[in-house]
Amino acid sequence: MRATTSDRAAWPVPPDEANTWVLCQRCRAVVYGPRLTRMAMVCPECGRHGALTAEQRVGLLADAGSVAPLVPPGPDPREDAADADPLRFVDSRPYPERLRAARSGTGMAEAVLCVRAAIDGHRVVIAAMDFRFLGGSLGAVVGELISQAAETALAERVPLLVVTASGGARMQEGAIALMQMAKTSVAMQRLDRAGILTISLITDPTFGGVAASFATLSDVIVAEPGARLGFAGPRVIEQTIKQRLPAGFQTAEFLLKKGFVDLVRPRAALRATLGRLLAAGRRPGPAGLAADADGGDPAVRDPRGLARRDSWQVVRLARRVERPTTLDYIGLMLDEFEELHGDRLGGDCASIVAGVGRMAGAPVVVIGHQKGHGAAELARRNFGMASPEGYRKAARVLRLAGKLGIPVLTLIDTPGAYPGVEAEERGQAVAIAENLRLLAGLPVPVVAVITGEGGSGGALALAMADEVLMLGNAVYSVITPEGCAAILWKDPGQAPAAASALRITARDLLELGVVDGVVPEPPGGAQADPPAMAEAVRRAVLLRFGALREQEPDRLVRGRQARFRAIGATAATAVGARG
């Protein structure tokens, strides 16, 4: 049914349960009010996500019966500042009059509702903004309430979820409102230092001082479809610098591609998504990721237990497009997984998959190269050759693992980092180097598994681990055999000879001490039986996590650094002795 007259209620006015009809502002469909309410204000015709009140938002996300209003410690700032007007501000109406009208019209004391709650059984503090109240603007009381919500999360050691809907800082409070950006940022930083998970749910719109403070400082940023997020709103941009904005600019989908948003989820999927993030973000207990490898260690640790192989043949096996990818292993090894996107600096990279999940019931971070199986996916994933944005995304998720105390599994399968001009212009070498430095001091267990090609620094950027494993048909090298042959033999056709000379097979690398163990592949290779291969990798990883989790963070880091410090030391000593 389409609207033909102008006397119908326009969305987003929430309908009551009478026989009202509501006009969708995007597709102009007329929707029966009670149906729209049941669909949480999502248009059944075009999927437009209409506005929700803060109370509706909390009711949508929280477990039934779990919500309790947050009572701030000490004097209630809503009472102390109920009629605060630091500037004695008057535009077309005095500011106190605007406040009274907002309170009367919304039934709220201010533009944010703060509660204790649970989502899928996981305790959380929620601060939900309401755009109806002076555009969800950030003023002194809002800043104080959000800061106190963060302090409650800190004191009770539970995650903080902020649901944003705001036009920015409240102009009627001038510089006092501006300072709330700093106040709320301090609160978020304290949660970072304490290792408390923070999540932002971005709803439409989120602009200005809110976007440039607590909304984008969370560990994970989830956005509703079509939600707009930015520092300068469209009207400000167009009026200030006279620029015409492209379609979709500042929307959640645009920001996901640009690396500023982790996930875009429809309203119906938000509760389940947040529940998975909260489950994965819990700090593991002493029994977390305990080894369940009843069959013993599937990894071979003595090179004499491995047959010598033709190096070039192994290279060709490692490159088989049918071999399981990172996403295949994730699907087979993990109980659940939420992929996170973006480097928060302006890009995302499909060649690297990173996210949080649960393995054997305990939280784990997984990061890996993703090649793909078909031609279309291989092209979209750039054949597993990551850009600087991919390594920076990995670094962001590694820092999250360190903050929350979650073990890290990396899965390596890449010919090498992308060698294009654009990658060099955006700092490929710096991105790889920063990952190596980060992994050198990451205070959580890290296990790396080379599942296919381990190509040069692009592989090492994810493989500086406490334990480095590789599959029986995998390879690991400073350069591709073709590249080595082209440089040293002056003939790419000498790649088989280069492969042999480089000693890149699993047995070679176990002998050299570069890897710690080799997980044999099923007959016919990993691609012949992906579930069996994944189970063997899972058992090997759990066994190592089980041992590593017993170590204190400082000892863990010292051991990892000593492991890499020792590689090549004997050869250097011998050269020195001859000198």
GROMACS .gro file of C-alpha atoms in nm, residues 232-247 249-250 254:
model
   19
  232ALA     CA    1   3.049   1.715   1.087
  233GLY     CA    2   2.689   1.657   0.990
  234PRO     CA    3   2.575   1.685   0.627
  235ARG     CA    4   2.417   2.027   0.682
  236VAL     CA    5   2.739   2.163   0.837
  237ILE     CA    6   2.953   2.028   0.555
  238GLU     CA    7   2.729   2.160   0.280
  239GLN     CA    8   2.681   2.502   0.438
  240THR     CA    9   3.042   2.551   0.552
  241ILE     CA   10   3.246   2.437   0.253
  242LYS     CA   11   2.970   2.410  -0.008
  243GLN     CA   12   3.046   2.046  -0.089
  244ARG     CA   13   2.783   1.818  -0.235
  245LEU     CA   14   2.790   1.486  -0.051
  246PRO     CA   15   2.783   1.155  -0.239
  247ALA     CA   16   2.497   0.912  -0.190
  249PHE     CA   17   2.808   0.923   0.265
  250GLN     CA   18   2.858   0.871   0.643
  254PHE     CA   19   3.002   0.344   0.387
   0.00000   0.00000   0.00000
